[in-house]
PDB file of C-alpha atoms in Angstrom:
ATOM      1  CA  MET A   1    -227.976 124.677 -71.072  1.00 41.00           C
ATOM      2  CA  LYS A   2    -225.181 123.655 -73.149  1.00 43.00           C
ATOM      3  CA  LYS A   3    -223.719 120.370 -72.163  1.00 49.00           C
ATOM      4  CA  LYS A   4    -220.425 120.413 -70.386  1.00 53.00           C
ATOM      5  CA  SER A   5    -217.653 118.216 -71.782  1.00 81.00           C
ATOM      6  CA  LYS A   6    -216.618 115.819 -69.369  1.00 86.00           C
ATOM      7  CA  LEU A   7    -212.797 115.604 -68.118  1.00 88.00           C
ATOM      8  CA  TYR A   8    -212.617 111.911 -69.082  1.00 87.00           C
ATOM      9  CA  GLU A   9    -213.282 112.807 -72.541  1.00 86.00           C
ATOM     10  CA  ARG A  10    -210.378 115.556 -72.343  1.00 88.00           C
ATOM     11  CA  ILE A  11    -207.894 113.178 -70.896  1.00 89.00           C
ATOM     12  CA  LYS A  12    -208.653 109.464 -72.152  1.00 86.00           C
ATOM     13  CA  ASN A  13    -205.772 109.357 -74.735  1.00 86.00           C
ATOM     14  CA  SER A  14    -203.369 111.113 -72.282  1.00 92.00           C
ATOM     15  CA  ILE A  15    -199.891 109.120 -71.643  1.00 94.00           C
ATOM     16  CA  ILE A  16    -199.858 107.282 -68.122  1.00 95.00           C
ATOM     17  CA  VAL A  17    -197.569 106.226 -66.044  1.00 96.00           C
ATOM     18  CA  LEU A  18    -198.615 103.910 -63.317  1.00 94.00           C
ATOM     19  CA  ASN A  19    -195.380 103.583 -61.340  1.00 93.00           C
ATOM     20  CA  LEU A  20    -193.251 106.852 -60.952  1.00 95.00           C
ATOM     21  CA  ARG A  21    -190.181 106.099 -59.509  1.00 94.00           C
ATOM     22  CA  ASN A  22    -189.111 109.418 -58.262  1.00 94.00           C
ATOM     23  CA  LYS A  23    -189.437 110.798 -54.772  1.00 92.00           C
ATOM     24  CA  SER A  24    -188.744 114.439 -55.279  1.00 94.00           C
ATOM     25  CA  ARG A  25    -190.824 117.280 -56.600  1.00 94.00           C
ATOM     26  CA  GLU A  26    -188.007 117.922 -59.434  1.00 96.00           C
ATOM     27  CA  GLY A  27    -187.614 114.234 -60.177  1.00 96.00           C
ATOM     28  CA  ILE A  28    -191.386 113.797 -60.463  1.00 97.00           C
ATOM     29  CA  LEU A  29    -191.666 116.613 -62.903  1.00 98.00           C
ATOM     30  CA  LYS A  30    -188.659 115.563 -64.853  1.00 97.00           C
ATOM     31  CA  GLU A  31    -189.959 111.935 -65.118  1.00 97.00           C
ATOM     32  CA  LEU A  32    -193.178 113.281 -66.229  1.00 98.00           C
ATOM     33  CA  VAL A  33    -191.511 115.584 -68.939  1.00 97.00           C
ATOM     34  CA  SER A  34    -189.622 112.632 -70.091  1.00 97.00           C
ATOM     35  CA  TYR A  35    -192.683 111.082 -71.513  1.00 96.00           C
ATOM     36  CA  LEU A  36    -192.815 113.737 -74.055  1.00 95.00           C
ATOM     37  CA  THR A  37    -191.934 113.893 -77.522  1.00 91.00           C
ATOM     38  CA  MET A  38    -189.245 116.927 -77.790  1.00 90.00           C
ATOM     39  CA  ASP A  39    -185.792 117.249 -77.973  1.00 88.00           C
ATOM     40  CA  ASP A  40    -183.600 117.275 -74.418  1.00 91.00           C
ATOM     41  CA  LYS A  41    -182.896 120.855 -74.740  1.00 89.00           C
ATOM     42  CA  ALA A  42    -186.501 121.724 -74.821  1.00 92.00           C
ATOM     43  CA  LYS A  43    -187.344 119.064 -72.129  1.00 95.00           C
ATOM     44  CA  LYS A  44    -184.801 121.089 -70.025  1.00 94.00           C
ATOM     45  CA  ILE A  45    -185.932 124.651 -70.461  1.00 93.00           C
ATOM     46  CA  LEU A  46    -189.787 123.370 -69.955  1.00 95.00           C
ATOM     47  CA  LEU A  47    -188.634 121.604 -66.523  1.00 96.00           C
ATOM     48  CA  LYS A  48    -187.252 124.997 -65.222  1.00 93.00           C
ATOM     49  CA  THR A  49    -190.709 126.489 -66.455  1.00 92.00           C
ATOM     50  CA  LEU A  50    -192.643 123.984 -64.213  1.00 95.00           C
ATOM     51  CA  ILE A  51    -190.085 124.237 -61.165  1.00 93.00           C
ATOM     52  CA  LYS A  52    -190.573 128.039 -61.485  1.00 89.00           C
ATOM     53  CA  ARG A  53    -194.137 127.649 -61.370  1.00 89.00           C
ATOM     54  CA  GLU A  54    -194.185 125.406 -58.381  1.00 90.00           C
ATOM     55  CA  GLU A  55    -192.002 128.238 -56.469  1.00 87.00           C
ATOM     56  CA  LEU A  56    -194.457 130.748 -57.191  1.00 84.00           C
ATOM     57  CA  GLY A  57    -197.303 128.340 -55.222  1.00 85.00           C
ATOM     58  CA  SER A  58    -197.690 124.585 -55.171  1.00 88.00           C
ATOM     59  CA  THR A  59    -199.994 123.264 -57.856  1.00 91.00           C
ATOM     60  CA  THR A  60    -201.324 120.829 -55.418  1.00 91.00           C
ATOM     61  CA  ILE A  61    -204.965 120.777 -55.072  1.00 89.00           C
ATOM     62  CA  GLY A  62    -205.525 118.264 -52.120  1.00 86.00           C
ATOM     63  CA  LYS A  63    -206.693 114.700 -52.026  1.00 88.00           C
ATOM     64  CA  GLY A  64    -203.313 113.668 -52.811  1.00 91.00           C
ATOM     65  CA  ILE A  65    -203.635 115.571 -56.367  1.00 93.00           C
ATOM     66  CA  ALA A  66    -201.016 118.254 -58.014  1.00 94.00           C
ATOM     67  CA  VAL A  67    -201.556 119.632 -61.665  1.00 95.00           C
ATOM     68  CA  PRO A  68    -198.300 120.714 -62.829  1.00 96.00           C
ATOM     69  CA  HIS A  69    -199.118 123.057 -65.475  1.00 95.00           C
ATOM     70  CA  ALA A  70    -197.735 125.652 -67.810  1.00 94.00           C
ATOM     71  CA  ARG A  71    -198.635 127.227 -71.441  1.00 94.00           C
ATOM     72  CA  THR A  72    -195.416 127.006 -73.203  1.00 95.00           C
ATOM     73  CA  LEU A  73    -193.853 127.995 -76.823  1.00 93.00           C
ATOM     74  CA  LEU A  74    -192.371 124.452 -76.558  1.00 94.00           C
ATOM     75  CA  ILE A  75    -195.419 122.415 -77.545  1.00 93.00           C
ATOM     76  CA  LYS A  76    -197.649 122.399 -80.660  1.00 91.00           C
ATOM     77  CA  GLU A  77    -200.613 121.035 -78.986  1.00 91.00           C
ATOM     78  CA  PHE A  78    -202.680 120.575 -75.796  1.00 93.00           C
ATOM     79  CA  LYS A  79    -200.962 117.522 -73.952  1.00 95.00           C
ATOM     80  CA  VAL A  80    -201.496 115.720 -70.886  1.00 96.00           C
ATOM     81  CA  VAL A  81    -199.033 112.987 -68.608  1.00 97.00           C
ATOM     82  CA  ILE A  82    -201.002 111.497 -66.050  1.00 96.00           C
ATOM     83  CA  GLY A  83    -198.600 109.958 -63.193  1.00 96.00           C
ATOM     84  CA  LEU A  84    -199.231 107.693 -60.137  1.00 96.00           C
ATOM     85  CA  SER A  85    -196.743 107.545 -57.083  1.00 95.00           C
ATOM     86  CA  ARG A  86    -197.710 104.726 -55.084  1.00 91.00           C
ATOM     87  CA  ASN A  87    -195.667 105.808 -52.158  1.00 91.00           C
ATOM     88  CA  GLY A  88    -196.544 109.413 -52.303  1.00 93.00           C
ATOM     89  CA  VAL A  89    -194.420 112.610 -52.722  1.00 94.00           C
ATOM     90  CA  ASN A  90    -193.557 115.546 -50.564  1.00 92.00           C
ATOM     91  CA  PHE A  91    -194.306 117.516 -54.120  1.00 91.00           C
ATOM     92  CA  ASP A  92    -195.478 120.793 -51.942  1.00 88.00           C
ATOM     93  CA  THR A  93    -192.628 121.145 -49.832  1.00 78.00           C
ATOM     94  CA  LYS A  94    -194.375 123.600 -47.771  1.00 78.00           C
ATOM     95  CA  SER A  95    -197.222 120.867 -46.597  1.00 80.00           C
ATOM     96  CA  HIS A  96    -196.361 117.408 -45.071  1.00 81.00           C
ATOM     97  CA  LYS A  97    -198.987 115.904 -47.127  1.00 88.00           C
ATOM     98  CA  LEU A  98    -197.754 113.375 -49.594  1.00 93.00           C
ATOM     99  CA  THR A  99    -199.040 113.515 -53.233  1.00 94.00           C
ATOM    100  CA  HIS A 100    -199.742 110.476 -55.291  1.00 94.00           C
ATOM    101  CA  LEU A 101    -201.845 111.517 -58.366  1.00 95.00           C
ATOM    102  CA  PHE A 102    -200.006 113.796 -60.811  1.00 97.00           C
ATOM    103  CA  PHE A 103    -201.959 115.365 -64.118  1.00 96.00           C
ATOM    104  CA  LEU A 104    -199.243 117.450 -66.154  1.00 97.00           C
ATOM    105  CA  LEU A 105    -200.714 119.601 -68.219  1.00 96.00           C
ATOM    106  CA  LEU A 106    -199.241 121.668 -71.332  1.00 96.00           C
ATOM    107  CA  ALA A 107    -200.518 123.609 -73.729  1.00 94.00           C
ATOM    108  CA  PRO A 108    -199.257 126.058 -76.455  1.00 93.00           C
ATOM    109  CA  PRO A 109    -199.793 129.944 -76.102  1.00 91.00           C
ATOM    110  CA  ARG A 110    -202.675 130.000 -78.634  1.00 84.00           C
ATOM    111  CA  GLU A 111    -205.560 127.467 -78.638  1.00 81.00           C
ATOM    112  CA  ALA A 112    -208.769 128.267 -80.290  1.00 77.00           C
ATOM    113  CA  SER A 113    -210.925 125.779 -77.786  1.00 80.00           C
ATOM    114  CA  ASN A 114    -209.244 126.848 -74.805  1.00 83.00           C
ATOM    115  CA  THR A 115    -208.996 123.208 -73.738  1.00 88.00           C
ATOM    116  CA  TYR A 116    -205.968 123.981 -71.194  1.00 90.00           C
ATOM    117  CA  LEU A 117    -208.131 126.461 -68.972  1.00 88.00           C
ATOM    118  CA  ILE A 118    -211.129 124.240 -69.238  1.00 89.00           C
ATOM    119  CA  THR A 119    -209.336 121.089 -68.481  1.00 92.00           C
ATOM    120  CA  LEU A 120    -207.330 122.689 -65.301  1.00 90.00           C
ATOM    121  CA  GLY A 121    -210.916 123.549 -63.803  1.00 89.00           C
ATOM    122  CA  LYS A 122    -212.285 120.144 -64.413  1.00 90.00           C
ATOM    123  CA  ILE A 123    -209.232 118.496 -62.379  1.00 92.00           C
ATOM    124  CA  ALA A 124    -210.043 121.023 -59.820  1.00 89.00           C
ATOM    125  CA  GLU A 125    -213.577 120.072 -59.976  1.00 88.00           C
ATOM    126  CA  LEU A 126    -212.409 116.288 -59.932  1.00 88.00           C
ATOM    127  CA  ALA A 127    -210.382 116.949 -56.719  1.00 88.00           C
ATOM    128  CA  LYS A 128    -213.406 118.392 -54.856  1.00 85.00           C
ATOM    129  CA  ASN A 129    -215.793 115.512 -56.168  1.00 84.00           C
ATOM    130  CA  ILE A 130    -213.398 112.495 -55.248  1.00 83.00           C
ATOM    131  CA  GLY A 131    -214.130 112.517 -51.422  1.00 77.00           C
ATOM    132  CA  SER A 132    -212.781 109.622 -50.020  1.00 80.00           C
ATOM    133  CA  ASP A 133    -212.488 107.832 -52.930  1.00 82.00           C
ATOM    134  CA  ARG A 134    -208.985 106.147 -52.981  1.00 84.00           C
ATOM    135  CA  ARG A 135    -209.678 103.919 -56.294  1.00 88.00           C
ATOM    136  CA  LEU A 136    -207.595 106.237 -58.276  1.00 88.00           C
ATOM    137  CA  LEU A 137    -204.458 105.616 -56.473  1.00 86.00           C
ATOM    138  CA  LYS A 138    -204.838 101.926 -56.472  1.00 86.00           C
ATOM    139  CA  VAL A 139    -205.546 101.250 -60.070  1.00 89.00           C
ATOM    140  CA  LYS A 140    -203.446  98.377 -61.794  1.00 89.00           C
ATOM    141  CA  LYS A 141    -204.392  99.165 -65.684  1.00 90.00           C
ATOM    142  CA  LYS A 142    -204.628 102.496 -67.425  1.00 89.00           C
ATOM    143  CA  SER A 143    -208.122 101.643 -68.598  1.00 89.00           C
ATOM    144  CA  GLU A 144    -209.174 101.162 -65.313  1.00 92.00           C
ATOM    145  CA  PHE A 145    -207.950 104.886 -64.393  1.00 91.00           C
ATOM    146  CA  PHE A 146    -210.022 106.289 -67.029  1.00 90.00           C
ATOM    147  CA  GLU A 147    -213.327 104.374 -66.077  1.00 91.00           C
ATOM    148  CA  ILE A 148    -212.932 105.431 -62.406  1.00 91.00           C
ATOM    149  CA  ILE A 149    -212.507 108.838 -63.911  1.00 89.00           C
ATOM    150  CA  GLU A 150    -215.700 108.558 -65.802  1.00 88.00           C
ATOM    151  CA  ASP A 151    -217.758 106.844 -62.812  1.00 89.00           C
ATOM    152  CA  ILE A 152    -216.830 109.621 -60.221  1.00 87.00           C
ATOM    153  CA  GLU A 153    -218.041 112.408 -63.213  1.00 83.00           C
ATOM    154  CA  GLY A 154    -221.038 110.110 -63.954  1.00 80.00           C
ATOM    155  CA  LYS A 155    -222.050 110.016 -60.328  1.00 67.00           C
ATOM    156  CA  ARG A 156    -222.118 113.893 -60.421  1.00 60.00           C
ATOM    157  CA  THR A 157    -224.094 114.560 -63.271  1.00 54.00           C
TER     158      THR A 157
ATOM    159  CA  MET B   1    -180.185 125.988 -78.463  1.00 83.00           C
ATOM    160  CA  HIS B   2    -178.859 129.596 -78.136  1.00 90.00           C
ATOM    161  CA  LYS B   3    -178.800 130.729 -74.543  1.00 92.00           C
ATOM    162  CA  GLN B   4    -180.613 133.939 -75.111  1.00 95.00           C
ATOM    163  CA  LEU B   5    -183.019 132.071 -77.082  1.00 95.00           C
ATOM    164  CA  GLU B   6    -183.731 129.950 -74.169  1.00 93.00           C
ATOM    165  CA  LEU B   7    -184.416 133.029 -71.892  1.00 94.00           C
ATOM    166  CA  LEU B   8    -186.421 134.690 -74.689  1.00 96.00           C
ATOM    167  CA  ILE B   9    -188.797 131.364 -74.478  1.00 95.00           C
ATOM    168  CA  MET B  10    -188.691 131.370 -70.470  1.00 93.00           C
ATOM    169  CA  LEU B  11    -189.622 135.061 -70.182  1.00 94.00           C
ATOM    170  CA  HIS B  12    -192.447 134.554 -72.852  1.00 94.00           C
ATOM    171  CA  ASP B  13    -193.816 131.490 -70.740  1.00 93.00           C
ATOM    172  CA  MET B  14    -193.815 133.604 -67.579  1.00 90.00           C
ATOM    173  CA  ASP B  15    -195.462 136.310 -69.105  1.00 91.00           C
ATOM    174  CA  LEU B  16    -198.385 133.827 -70.136  1.00 90.00           C
ATOM    175  CA  LEU B  17    -198.637 132.717 -66.680  1.00 87.00           C
ATOM    176  CA  LEU B  18    -198.917 136.274 -65.336  1.00 86.00           C
ATOM    177  CA  GLN B  19    -201.751 136.681 -68.013  1.00 85.00           C
ATOM    178  CA  GLU B  20    -203.623 133.668 -66.362  1.00 85.00           C
ATOM    179  CA  VAL B  21    -203.090 134.176 -62.846  1.00 82.00           C
ATOM    180  CA  ASN B  22    -206.356 135.475 -61.811  1.00 79.00           C
ATOM    181  CA  HIS B  23    -208.072 132.255 -63.762  1.00 81.00           C
ATOM    182  CA  GLU B  24    -205.833 129.942 -61.955  1.00 81.00           C
ATOM    183  CA  LYS B  25    -206.744 131.403 -58.629  1.00 80.00           C
ATOM    184  CA  LYS B  26    -210.507 131.257 -60.041  1.00 81.00           C
ATOM    185  CA  VAL B  27    -210.401 127.243 -60.492  1.00 79.00           C
ATOM    186  CA  GLY B  28    -208.807 126.953 -57.011  1.00 77.00           C
ATOM    187  CA  PHE B  29    -204.984 127.116 -57.639  1.00 78.00           C
ATOM    188  CA  GLU B  30    -203.370 128.801 -54.718  1.00 70.00           C
ATOM    189  CA  ILE B  31    -200.875 130.786 -55.834  1.00 72.00           C
ATOM    190  CA  LYS B  32    -199.149 132.051 -52.560  1.00 66.00           C
ATOM    191  CA  LYS B  33    -196.866 134.968 -53.430  1.00 67.00           C
ATOM    192  CA  GLN B  34    -198.466 138.037 -54.599  1.00 67.00           C
ATOM    193  CA  LYS B  35    -198.544 139.343 -58.089  1.00 67.00           C
ATOM    194  CA  ASN B  36    -195.729 141.755 -57.449  1.00 74.00           C
ATOM    195  CA  ASP B  37    -193.324 138.754 -56.550  1.00 77.00           C
ATOM    196  CA  ILE B  38    -194.374 136.957 -59.879  1.00 79.00           C
ATOM    197  CA  HIS B  39    -193.430 140.049 -61.549  1.00 84.00           C
ATOM    198  CA  LYS B  40    -190.009 139.951 -59.541  1.00 86.00           C
ATOM    199  CA  ALA B  41    -189.388 136.495 -60.493  1.00 84.00           C
ATOM    200  CA  ARG B  42    -190.170 137.018 -64.221  1.00 88.00           C
ATOM    201  CA  ASP B  43    -187.860 140.364 -63.897  1.00 91.00           C
ATOM    202  CA  LYS B  44    -185.138 137.927 -62.634  1.00 90.00           C
ATOM    203  CA  VAL B  45    -185.389 136.053 -65.929  1.00 90.00           C
ATOM    204  CA  ALA B  46    -185.483 139.271 -68.089  1.00 94.00           C
ATOM    205  CA  GLU B  47    -182.012 140.531 -66.221  1.00 95.00           C
ATOM    206  CA  ASP B  48    -180.109 137.732 -67.788  1.00 94.00           C
ATOM    207  CA  LEU B  49    -181.169 138.699 -71.276  1.00 96.00           C
ATOM    208  CA  GLU B  50    -178.971 140.980 -73.453  1.00 96.00           C
ATOM    209  CA  PRO B  51    -180.318 144.343 -72.972  1.00 96.00           C
ATOM    210  CA  SER B  52    -181.023 145.228 -76.715  1.00 97.00           C
ATOM    211  CA  LEU B  53    -182.670 141.849 -76.752  1.00 97.00           C
ATOM    212  CA  LEU B  54    -184.974 142.835 -73.766  1.00 97.00           C
ATOM    213  CA  LYS B  55    -185.514 146.117 -75.208  1.00 97.00           C
ATOM    214  CA  ARG B  56    -186.916 144.626 -78.255  1.00 97.00           C
ATOM    215  CA  TYR B  57    -188.828 141.899 -76.192  1.00 97.00           C
ATOM    216  CA  GLU B  58    -190.689 144.942 -74.212  1.00 96.00           C
ATOM    217  CA  LYS B  59    -191.100 147.176 -77.294  1.00 97.00           C
ATOM    218  CA  LEU B  60    -192.741 143.977 -79.242  1.00 97.00           C
ATOM    219  CA  LEU B  61    -195.341 143.654 -76.324  1.00 95.00           C
ATOM    220  CA  GLU B  62    -196.503 147.064 -76.686  1.00 95.00           C
ATOM    221  CA  LYS B  63    -197.461 145.850 -80.162  1.00 95.00           C
ATOM    222  CA  TYR B  64    -198.479 142.294 -79.477  1.00 94.00           C
ATOM    223  CA  PRO B  65    -199.715 140.125 -76.885  1.00 92.00           C
ATOM    224  CA  ARG B  66    -196.886 137.862 -77.321  1.00 92.00           C
ATOM    225  CA  ALA B  67    -193.080 138.570 -78.338  1.00 96.00           C
ATOM    226  CA  VAL B  68    -192.008 135.198 -79.286  1.00 96.00           C
ATOM    227  CA  ALA B  69    -193.785 132.936 -82.039  1.00 95.00           C
ATOM    228  CA  PRO B  70    -193.160 129.439 -82.804  1.00 93.00           C
ATOM    229  CA  VAL B  71    -192.356 128.418 -86.270  1.00 93.00           C
ATOM    230  CA  ILE B  72    -194.203 125.507 -87.701  1.00 90.00           C
ATOM    231  CA  ASP B  73    -193.837 124.151 -91.137  1.00 90.00           C
ATOM    232  CA  GLY B  74    -192.053 127.466 -92.148  1.00 91.00           C
ATOM    233  CA  VAL B  75    -195.061 129.358 -91.096  1.00 94.00           C
ATOM    234  CA  CYS B  76    -194.545 132.100 -88.179  1.00 95.00           C
ATOM    235  CA  TYR B  77    -197.546 131.222 -85.968  1.00 92.00           C
ATOM    236  CA  GLY B  78    -197.146 134.899 -84.880  1.00 94.00           C
ATOM    237  CA  CYS B  79    -198.303 136.724 -88.368  1.00 96.00           C
ATOM    238  CA  PHE B  80    -199.088 133.562 -90.009  1.00 95.00           C
ATOM    239  CA  VAL B  81    -197.078 134.434 -92.932  1.00 96.00           C
ATOM    240  CA  THR B  82    -194.744 131.575 -94.784  1.00 96.00           C
ATOM    241  CA  LEU B  83    -190.913 132.798 -93.976  1.00 94.00           C
ATOM    242  CA  PRO B  84    -188.725 132.958 -96.945  1.00 93.00           C
ATOM    243  CA  THR B  85    -186.911 130.138 -98.246  1.00 90.00           C
ATOM    244  CA  SER B  86    -183.585 131.663 -97.605  1.00 88.00           C
ATOM    245  CA  ILE B  87    -184.220 131.329 -93.477  1.00 87.00           C
ATOM    246  CA  VAL B  88    -186.232 128.326 -93.798  1.00 85.00           C
ATOM    247  CA  ILE B  89    -183.296 126.551 -95.244  1.00 83.00           C
ATOM    248  CA  ARG B  90    -180.906 127.431 -92.558  1.00 79.00           C
ATOM    249  CA  MET B  91    -179.233 124.744 -90.393  1.00 72.00           C
ATOM    250  CA  ASN B  92    -179.219 124.741 -86.736  1.00 79.00           C
ATOM    251  CA  LYS B  93    -181.856 127.296 -86.671  1.00 85.00           C
ATOM    252  CA  ASN B  94    -182.243 127.598 -82.852  1.00 91.00           C
ATOM    253  CA  GLU B  95    -178.700 128.354 -82.437  1.00 90.00           C
ATOM    254  CA  GLU B  96    -179.191 131.880 -83.206  1.00 91.00           C
ATOM    255  CA  VAL B  97    -181.547 134.536 -82.033  1.00 94.00           C
ATOM    256  CA  ALA B  98    -183.981 134.938 -85.423  1.00 93.00           C
ATOM    257  CA  ILE B  99    -186.546 137.433 -85.803  1.00 95.00           C
ATOM    258  CA  CYS B 100    -189.659 136.886 -88.514  1.00 96.00           C
ATOM    259  CA  PRO B 101    -188.886 139.494 -91.075  1.00 95.00           C
ATOM    260  CA  ASN B 102    -192.589 139.918 -91.386  1.00 96.00           C
ATOM    261  CA  CYS B 103    -193.880 140.853 -87.989  1.00 97.00           C
ATOM    262  CA  GLY B 104    -190.436 141.173 -86.249  1.00 97.00           C
ATOM    263  CA  ARG B 105    -191.216 138.827 -83.597  1.00 97.00           C
ATOM    264  CA  PHE B 106    -188.408 136.426 -82.049  1.00 97.00           C
ATOM    265  CA  ILE B 107    -188.870 133.128 -83.598  1.00 95.00           C
ATOM    266  CA  TYR B 108    -188.447 129.735 -82.241  1.00 94.00           C
ATOM    267  CA  TRP B 109    -188.274 126.605 -84.424  1.00 92.00           C
ATOM    268  CA  PHE B 110    -189.897 123.165 -84.386  1.00 85.00           C
ATOM    269  CA  GLU B 111    -187.846 120.353 -85.263  1.00 69.00           C
ATOM    270  CA  ASP B 112    -189.360 118.983 -88.273  1.00 59.00           C
TER     271      ASP B 112
END
């Protein structure tokens, strides 16, 4: 059987923000998008697309995790921005549960390796496997974050 | 950026979302609204487009999976043909709605 690649391998070079400051859904999305290298106009369009996506159904997947995501013309290559909100945010406006951890996933319309859909699936899997493990929400260093992801995945193989 | 180009990009991105809704559901993302509602949201964006552009957009979709293509390093990523220099040297490229002279797709320029 072909060995599946791990989430850790796919996201270890991502931008990670350990202290998201915003407290609203739109604010969080704006803050995550602000870490991308693109012109302001493109950021504005991308933000609108992400908000529309959330309106169609929240991208929260339980355990305090949300994965706002989009395929978009506005980027050239697959990108992940990870953000952590210590206090949590009411990201899914229809639920009262707080969201702490955000994985913003963006991909261009066309990718040969289909990284986007596979990574979406891997994060959903992580949320299922995380159980009562709260370590990811308490990390102090970026490297620590990825080590914990590796550890959680390692236990499952 | 030209307002109509902005709408074309948004419409394009919503069409991409529609294509992958089923996959999203499969991996565990809940899309609470019905597919019909997603189409409505998509059509709401389309409503603001100039009718001639929308007509062209829909016509392109009959021919290709996507109607807007990025241009990177002077190459249209819809048909992978290098655009003529006369188009490439134009200033403020995203300030107008342009089409690829080879494949006819709308084009969006990445800043170099």
